[in-house]
Amino acid sequence: MNLAAATNENLAHTSNVLIYSAMAVYTLAFFAHIAEWVFGSRSKVGRTAAALSETGSAGPAVQVRAAQQGGGTAVLDRPKIITRAAAGSRDVPDGPGAAGGTFKGDLYGRIAVSLTVVAFLVQAGGVLARALSVQRAPWGNMYEFSITFSTVAVGAYLIFLALKKNVRWMGLLLVTTVLLDLGIATTVLYTSSDQLVPALHSYWLWIHVSTAILCGAVFYLGAVATLLYLFRDSYENKLANGGTPGTFARSVLSRLPAASSLDKFSYRVNAAVFPLWTFTIIAGAIWAGDAWGRYWGWDPKEVWSFITWVAYACYLHARATAGWKGRKAAYLALIAFGCWLFNYYGVNIFVTGKHSYAGV
């Protein structure tokens, strides 16, 4: 074995070690986020919501004799809930977040974010080591795409946090799905470092696939917000109709941003990245023209990329149509992300086409 081959093998081993190390740190972040939600459920806001649900009082405040200290009674202010500001809409304030407004919950939340930053840096190092070991873009097969995709998704989440956006409520779901993604990548999708077929030796590999990864990562964040929007919207509907939310709603959903905030976040990120997804498809067509002598050949990957584009276009159009706002548009957004997932996993694993040269 020559020196170059030995160096590449060592880099590939280093990449594997870093990916597994990142998984270990993500696991610690997962437990820290769990602690954030658990301690946050014991907050003043959580106790107030529980008291409101139990008493059904319509007064301006709820008095709860939580502790007797020198004859005093703890008075918990009733959360401000404005249920119907206009026909078909609500004006509901955002919840206090995963930490629930408590010092201990916030502390564990900050620890979770710090661990996520460390895991992100370690994982990014693993992706870089993989790239150096193969001396090309590190997304030539499903394993490399997966580890890069989750790295970019976490990076996008951390950028939102750095911009002071209220997205820490997404941390637990994000870390959980990143662990799932890396677990599948390292066990089912793992492929040893190798060179690509001649058709992939093009600068379009850097352009087309990198934009596809970025679009998928942002679409994923939008899908998480959309899913939580549906739960939060049901919770707000129950409150507006005088119902009593269950334990899960009082301890978890009450701390999320308002349904309108989640819906707005999802729409904005999907709308922002949609033009880039359009460019991704165009770039792929140009690359196909260079590699295969035709721009479009109805290959399964091409077809499902276009179906995904149509699904997101329908979602964005629905948001501009009065009768399709809210939950109907949210269902379209989840269907669109489902198309993206099938385009990645389903087409690559179960369907044979010109994009099958990289194996898994």
Short mmCIF file of C-alpha atoms in Angstrom, two decimals:
data_model
loop_
_atom_site.label_atom_id
_atom_site.label_comp_id
_atom_site.label_asym_id
_atom_site.label_seq_id
_atom_site.Cartn_x
_atom_site.Cartn_y
_atom_site.Cartn_z
CA MET A 1 0.00 0.00 0.00
CA ASN A 2 1.49 3.34 -1.02
CA LEU A 3 1.61 6.40 1.20
CA ALA A 4 -1.34 8.16 -0.47
CA ALA A 5 -3.59 5.13 -0.08
CA ALA A 6 -2.59 4.73 3.57
CA THR A 7 -3.29 8.40 4.22
CA ASN A 8 -6.73 8.15 2.63
CA GLU A 9 -7.53 5.06 4.67
CA ASN A 10 -6.51 6.84 7.88
CA LEU A 11 -8.67 9.82 6.96
CA ALA A 12 -11.64 7.54 6.28
CA HIS A 13 -11.12 5.93 9.71
CA THR A 14 -10.87 9.37 11.31
CA SER A 15 -14.13 10.37 9.62
CA ASN A 16 -15.90 7.31 11.06
CA VAL A 17 -14.56 8.03 14.54
CA LEU A 18 -15.71 11.65 14.35
CA ILE A 19 -19.20 10.69 13.16
CA TYR A 20 -19.60 8.21 16.03
CA SER A 21 -18.24 10.81 18.46
CA ALA A 22 -20.77 13.33 17.16
CA MET A 23 -23.54 10.79 17.78
CA ALA A 24 -22.36 10.44 21.39
CA VAL A 25 -22.45 14.21 21.93
CA TYR A 26 -25.85 14.48 20.23
CA THR A 27 -27.11 11.86 22.68
CA LEU A 28 -26.00 14.04 25.59
CA ALA A 29 -27.73 17.01 23.94
CA PHE A 30 -30.87 14.87 23.60
CA PHE A 31 -30.96 14.19 27.35
CA ALA A 32 -30.26 17.86 28.11
CA HIS A 33 -33.24 18.87 25.95
CA ILE A 34 -35.37 16.28 27.76
CA ALA A 35 -34.33 17.90 31.06
CA GLU A 36 -35.19 21.32 29.65
CA TRP A 37 -38.74 20.22 28.83
CA VAL A 38 -39.16 18.33 32.13
CA PHE A 39 -38.04 21.20 34.35
CA GLY A 40 -39.91 23.67 32.17
CA SER A 41 -43.16 21.79 32.82
CA ARG A 42 -42.80 22.69 36.49
CA SER A 43 -42.76 26.39 35.73
CA LYS A 44 -45.18 29.05 36.89
CA VAL A 45 -46.71 29.09 33.42
CA GLY A 46 -47.25 25.34 33.50
CA ARG A 47 -48.93 25.47 36.93
CA THR A 48 -51.10 28.37 35.83
CA ALA A 49 -52.23 26.57 32.68
CA ALA A 50 -53.05 23.48 34.73
CA ALA A 51 -55.02 25.55 37.26
CA LEU A 52 -56.96 27.27 34.48
CA SER A 53 -57.85 23.96 32.85
CA GLU A 54 -59.03 22.48 36.16
CA THR A 55 -61.11 25.41 37.38
CA GLY A 56 -62.40 26.76 34.05
CA SER A 57 -62.49 30.17 35.73
CA ALA A 58 -63.22 33.18 33.50
CA GLY A 59 -61.94 35.75 36.00
CA PRO A 60 -58.95 38.03 35.43
CA ALA A 61 -56.70 35.96 37.71
CA VAL A 62 -56.48 32.54 39.29
CA GLN A 63 -55.49 32.19 42.93
CA VAL A 64 -53.69 28.99 43.80
CA ARG A 65 -52.74 28.18 47.36
CA ALA A 66 -49.45 26.52 46.34
CA ALA A 67 -47.61 27.30 49.56
CA GLN A 68 -48.26 29.03 52.83
CA GLN A 69 -45.35 31.16 53.88
CA GLY A 70 -46.18 33.62 56.62
CA GLY A 71 -49.88 33.41 55.79
CA GLY A 72 -49.35 34.49 52.15
CA THR A 73 -51.02 32.96 49.14
CA ALA A 74 -49.29 32.55 45.76
CA VAL A 75 -51.23 34.33 43.04
CA LEU A 76 -50.62 33.16 39.51
CA ASP A 77 -51.56 35.52 36.72
CA ARG A 78 -53.83 34.09 34.10
CA PRO A 79 -52.06 33.76 30.72
CA LYS A 80 -53.29 36.21 28.11
CA ILE A 81 -55.34 34.25 25.57
CA ILE A 82 -57.06 36.22 22.83
CA THR A 83 -58.96 33.57 20.96
CA ARG A 84 -60.52 35.21 17.88
CA ALA A 85 -59.14 38.55 16.77
CA ALA A 86 -60.75 38.26 13.34
CA ALA A 87 -62.83 35.82 11.38
CA GLY A 88 -60.79 32.70 10.71
CA SER A 89 -57.76 33.93 12.65
CA ARG A 90 -56.44 34.23 16.20
CA ASP A 91 -54.14 36.57 18.04
CA VAL A 92 -52.48 34.29 20.59
CA PRO A 93 -49.17 35.14 22.26
CA ASP A 94 -46.26 32.73 21.92
CA GLY A 95 -45.63 30.25 24.70
CA PRO A 96 -42.64 30.65 27.02
CA GLY A 97 -40.53 28.06 25.18
CA ALA A 98 -39.21 24.65 26.15
CA ALA A 99 -37.64 26.02 29.35
CA GLY A 100 -41.05 27.25 30.51
CA GLY A 101 -39.53 30.46 31.84
CA THR A 102 -37.63 28.75 34.66
CA PHE A 103 -33.96 29.24 35.47
CA LYS A 104 -33.22 25.52 35.70
CA GLY A 105 -35.07 24.72 32.48
CA ASP A 106 -33.23 27.50 30.69
CA LEU A 107 -29.91 26.24 32.07
CA TYR A 108 -30.46 22.76 30.66
CA GLY A 109 -31.60 24.31 27.39
CA ARG A 110 -28.38 26.29 27.12
CA ILE A 111 -26.37 23.18 27.93
CA ALA A 112 -28.26 21.31 25.20
CA VAL A 113 -27.49 24.04 22.65
CA SER A 114 -23.81 24.08 23.68
CA LEU A 115 -23.61 20.30 23.26
CA THR A 116 -25.33 20.61 19.89
CA VAL A 117 -22.70 23.13 18.78
CA VAL A 118 -19.92 20.76 19.84
CA ALA A 119 -21.59 17.82 18.08
CA PHE A 120 -22.06 19.92 14.95
CA LEU A 121 -18.37 20.85 14.86
CA VAL A 122 -17.31 17.23 15.40
CA GLN A 123 -19.71 16.00 12.71
CA ALA A 124 -18.54 18.69 10.29
CA GLY A 125 -15.00 17.50 10.96
CA GLY A 126 -16.13 13.97 10.08
CA VAL A 127 -17.64 15.17 6.80
CA LEU A 128 -14.45 17.09 5.98
CA ALA A 129 -12.28 14.05 6.76
CA ARG A 130 -14.48 11.95 4.47
CA ALA A 131 -14.02 14.51 1.70
CA LEU A 132 -10.24 14.47 2.14
CA SER A 133 -10.16 10.67 2.14
CA VAL A 134 -11.91 10.49 -1.25
CA GLN A 135 -10.50 13.78 -2.58
CA ARG A 136 -13.88 14.93 -3.88
CA ALA A 137 -17.18 16.38 -2.70
CA PRO A 138 -18.39 14.24 0.23
CA TRP A 139 -21.81 13.41 -1.19
CA GLY A 140 -21.25 10.74 -3.81
CA ASN A 141 -23.53 8.13 -2.20
CA MET A 142 -26.38 7.93 0.30
CA TYR A 143 -24.10 7.56 3.32
CA GLU A 144 -22.17 10.71 2.48
CA PHE A 145 -25.36 12.56 1.56
CA SER A 146 -26.94 11.59 4.90
CA ILE A 147 -24.08 12.71 7.13
CA THR A 148 -23.78 15.96 5.16
CA PHE A 149 -27.54 16.55 5.18
CA SER A 150 -27.84 16.29 8.96
CA THR A 151 -24.77 18.50 9.39
CA VAL A 152 -26.35 21.21 7.24
CA ALA A 153 -29.72 20.87 9.04
CA VAL A 154 -28.08 21.40 12.43
CA GLY A 155 -26.02 24.25 10.99
CA ALA A 156 -29.18 25.98 9.72
CA TYR A 157 -30.79 25.57 13.15
CA LEU A 158 -27.75 27.08 14.88
CA ILE A 159 -27.73 30.00 12.43
CA PHE A 160 -31.34 30.77 13.37
CA LEU A 161 -30.33 30.70 17.03
CA ALA A 162 -27.37 32.98 16.35
CA LEU A 163 -29.77 35.40 14.64
CA LYS A 164 -31.81 35.48 17.88
CA LYS A 165 -34.75 33.65 16.33
CA ASN A 166 -37.10 31.81 18.68
CA VAL A 167 -36.38 28.25 17.52
CA ARG A 168 -34.99 26.45 20.57
CA TRP A 169 -38.28 24.60 20.87
CA MET A 170 -37.13 22.70 17.76
CA GLY A 171 -33.98 21.39 19.44
CA LEU A 172 -35.35 18.13 20.85
CA LEU A 173 -36.99 17.03 17.60
CA LEU A 174 -33.95 18.09 15.59
CA VAL A 175 -31.44 16.19 17.72
CA THR A 176 -33.70 13.12 17.78
CA THR A 177 -34.02 12.98 13.99
CA VAL A 178 -30.31 13.71 13.49
CA LEU A 179 -29.49 10.73 15.70
CA LEU A 180 -31.92 8.62 13.67
CA ASP A 181 -30.37 9.85 10.42
CA LEU A 182 -26.82 9.09 11.57
CA GLY A 183 -27.88 5.73 12.99
CA ILE A 184 -29.33 4.68 9.62
CA ALA A 185 -26.34 6.12 7.78
CA THR A 186 -23.73 4.26 9.83
CA THR A 187 -25.56 0.92 9.91
CA VAL A 188 -27.67 0.56 6.76
CA LEU A 189 -26.26 3.07 4.28
CA TYR A 190 -22.56 2.94 5.08
CA THR A 191 -20.32 2.71 2.01
CA SER A 192 -16.54 2.54 2.09
CA SER A 193 -14.57 5.44 0.62
CA ASP A 194 -14.30 5.04 -3.13
CA GLN A 195 -14.03 7.06 -6.31
CA LEU A 196 -17.02 7.92 -8.45
CA VAL A 197 -17.99 6.79 -11.91
CA PRO A 198 -16.79 9.11 -14.73
CA ALA A 199 -20.24 10.70 -15.16
CA LEU A 200 -19.96 12.25 -11.69
CA HIS A 201 -16.52 13.77 -12.19
CA SER A 202 -17.81 17.26 -12.81
CA TYR A 203 -17.92 20.59 -11.03
CA TRP A 204 -21.71 20.22 -11.21
CA LEU A 205 -21.40 17.67 -8.41
CA TRP A 206 -20.44 20.54 -6.11
CA ILE A 207 -23.20 22.80 -7.39
CA HIS A 208 -26.17 20.49 -7.95
CA VAL A 209 -25.85 18.16 -4.96
CA SER A 210 -24.80 20.86 -2.48
CA THR A 211 -27.90 22.91 -3.27
CA ALA A 212 -30.07 19.77 -3.01
CA ILE A 213 -28.66 19.13 0.47
CA LEU A 214 -29.21 22.72 1.57
CA CYS A 215 -32.78 22.71 0.24
CA GLY A 216 -33.55 19.43 1.99
CA ALA A 217 -32.17 20.70 5.31
CA VAL A 218 -34.29 23.86 5.20
CA PHE A 219 -37.36 21.97 3.97
CA TYR A 220 -36.87 19.71 6.98
CA LEU A 221 -36.92 22.64 9.43
CA GLY A 222 -40.08 23.90 7.73
CA ALA A 223 -41.68 20.45 8.01
CA VAL A 224 -40.95 20.29 11.76
CA ALA A 225 -42.56 23.69 12.26
CA THR A 226 -45.55 22.66 10.15
CA LEU A 227 -46.10 19.46 12.13
CA LEU A 228 -45.94 21.34 15.43
CA TYR A 229 -48.27 23.97 13.99
CA LEU A 230 -50.96 21.33 13.48
CA PHE A 231 -50.69 20.21 17.13
CA ARG A 232 -50.61 23.76 18.47
CA ASP A 233 -53.54 24.79 16.26
CA SER A 234 -55.65 21.95 17.67
CA TYR A 235 -54.69 23.06 21.20
CA GLU A 236 -55.71 26.66 20.49
CA ASN A 237 -58.96 25.50 18.88
CA LYS A 238 -59.84 23.58 22.03
CA LEU A 239 -59.15 26.61 24.20
CA ALA A 240 -61.17 28.87 21.88
CA ASN A 241 -64.14 26.49 22.07
CA GLY A 242 -64.01 26.28 25.86
CA GLY A 243 -62.53 22.80 25.99
CA THR A 244 -60.05 21.43 28.51
CA PRO A 245 -56.64 20.54 27.04
CA GLY A 246 -55.06 17.28 28.10
CA THR A 247 -51.89 16.82 30.12
CA PHE A 248 -49.68 16.74 27.01
CA ALA A 249 -51.17 19.99 25.74
CA ARG A 250 -50.75 21.73 29.09
CA SER A 251 -47.17 20.61 29.60
CA VAL A 252 -45.83 20.76 26.04
CA LEU A 253 -48.05 22.51 23.51
CA SER A 254 -48.72 25.49 25.79
CA ARG A 255 -45.00 26.32 25.69
CA LEU A 256 -44.66 26.32 21.90
CA PRO A 257 -44.92 29.48 19.81
CA ALA A 258 -48.46 30.37 18.76
CA ALA A 259 -49.89 28.50 15.79
CA SER A 260 -49.68 31.67 13.71
CA SER A 261 -45.95 32.02 14.56
CA LEU A 262 -45.22 28.41 13.62
CA ASP A 263 -47.20 28.76 10.41
CA LYS A 264 -45.37 31.97 9.52
CA PHE A 265 -41.95 30.41 10.22
CA SER A 266 -42.72 27.37 8.08
CA TYR A 267 -44.02 29.47 5.21
CA ARG A 268 -41.05 31.83 5.24
CA VAL A 269 -38.36 29.13 5.23
CA ASN A 270 -40.14 27.12 2.52
CA ALA A 271 -40.70 30.20 0.39
CA ALA A 272 -37.09 31.32 0.87
CA VAL A 273 -35.58 28.03 -0.27
CA PHE A 274 -38.04 27.22 -3.06
CA PRO A 275 -36.17 29.29 -5.68
CA LEU A 276 -32.99 27.39 -4.74
CA TRP A 277 -34.82 24.09 -5.27
CA THR A 278 -35.84 25.37 -8.69
CA PHE A 279 -32.19 26.11 -9.42
CA THR A 280 -31.25 22.62 -8.18
CA ILE A 281 -33.49 21.01 -10.78
CA ILE A 282 -32.17 23.29 -13.53
CA ALA A 283 -28.57 22.57 -12.51
CA GLY A 284 -29.30 18.84 -12.57
CA ALA A 285 -30.72 19.14 -16.09
CA ILE A 286 -27.62 21.00 -17.29
CA TRP A 287 -25.37 18.36 -15.70
CA ALA A 288 -27.45 15.60 -17.35
CA GLY A 289 -26.93 17.31 -20.68
CA ASP A 290 -23.17 17.27 -20.16
CA ALA A 291 -23.00 13.71 -18.81
CA TRP A 292 -25.68 11.87 -20.78
CA GLY A 293 -26.32 14.07 -23.80
CA ARG A 294 -29.90 14.96 -22.82
CA TYR A 295 -31.35 17.48 -20.37
CA TRP A 296 -34.43 15.50 -19.36
CA GLY A 297 -35.11 11.80 -19.71
CA TRP A 298 -37.88 11.06 -17.21
CA ASP A 299 -35.46 9.22 -14.94
CA PRO A 300 -37.16 8.38 -11.57
CA LYS A 301 -34.96 10.85 -9.71
CA GLU A 302 -35.77 13.59 -12.21
CA VAL A 303 -39.49 12.81 -12.07
CA TRP A 304 -39.67 12.89 -8.27
CA SER A 305 -37.58 16.05 -8.09
CA PHE A 306 -40.16 17.66 -10.36
CA ILE A 307 -43.05 16.20 -8.31
CA THR A 308 -41.47 17.71 -5.19
CA TRP A 309 -41.19 21.06 -6.98
CA VAL A 310 -44.86 20.91 -8.00
CA ALA A 311 -45.92 19.99 -4.44
CA TYR A 312 -44.09 22.94 -2.90
CA ALA A 313 -45.38 25.23 -5.66
CA CYS A 314 -48.92 24.12 -4.81
CA TYR A 315 -48.26 24.83 -1.13
CA LEU A 316 -46.96 28.34 -1.83
CA HIS A 317 -49.88 29.00 -4.16
CA ALA A 318 -52.30 27.71 -1.52
CA ARG A 319 -50.91 30.19 0.99
CA ALA A 320 -51.89 32.98 -1.41
CA THR A 321 -55.40 31.56 -1.77
CA ALA A 322 -57.77 32.53 1.04
CA GLY A 323 -59.61 29.20 1.12
CA TRP A 324 -56.44 27.14 1.49
CA LYS A 325 -54.61 28.89 4.30
CA GLY A 326 -54.02 27.27 7.67
CA ARG A 327 -54.34 23.52 8.10
CA LYS A 328 -55.08 22.73 4.44
CA ALA A 329 -51.88 24.47 3.35
CA ALA A 330 -49.99 22.75 6.18
CA TYR A 331 -51.06 19.34 4.91
CA LEU A 332 -49.74 20.29 1.47
CA ALA A 333 -46.41 21.30 3.02
CA LEU A 334 -46.07 17.93 4.75
CA ILE A 335 -47.00 16.10 1.55
CA ALA A 336 -44.34 18.11 -0.29
CA PHE A 337 -41.68 17.18 2.27
CA GLY A 338 -42.84 13.57 2.05
CA CYS A 339 -42.16 13.75 -1.69
CA TRP A 340 -38.67 15.06 -0.95
CA LEU A 341 -38.03 12.18 1.48
CA PHE A 342 -39.25 9.60 -1.03
CA ASN A 343 -37.11 11.20 -3.71
CA TYR A 344 -34.11 10.61 -1.47
CA TYR A 345 -34.77 7.27 0.25
CA GLY A 346 -37.45 5.59 -1.87
CA VAL A 347 -36.07 6.35 -5.32
CA ASN A 348 -32.47 5.60 -4.32
CA ILE A 349 -33.26 2.28 -2.63
CA PHE A 350 -36.29 0.85 -4.44
CA VAL A 351 -36.16 2.29 -7.95
CA THR A 352 -33.52 1.68 -10.59
CA GLY A 353 -32.46 4.50 -12.86
CA LYS A 354 -29.49 6.47 -14.10
CA HIS A 355 -28.98 7.86 -10.58
CA SER A 356 -28.36 4.35 -9.20
CA TYR A 357 -24.64 4.28 -10.05
CA ALA A 358 -23.52 5.29 -6.55
CA GLY A 359 -25.24 2.38 -4.81
CA VAL A 360 -26.33 3.24 -1.28
#
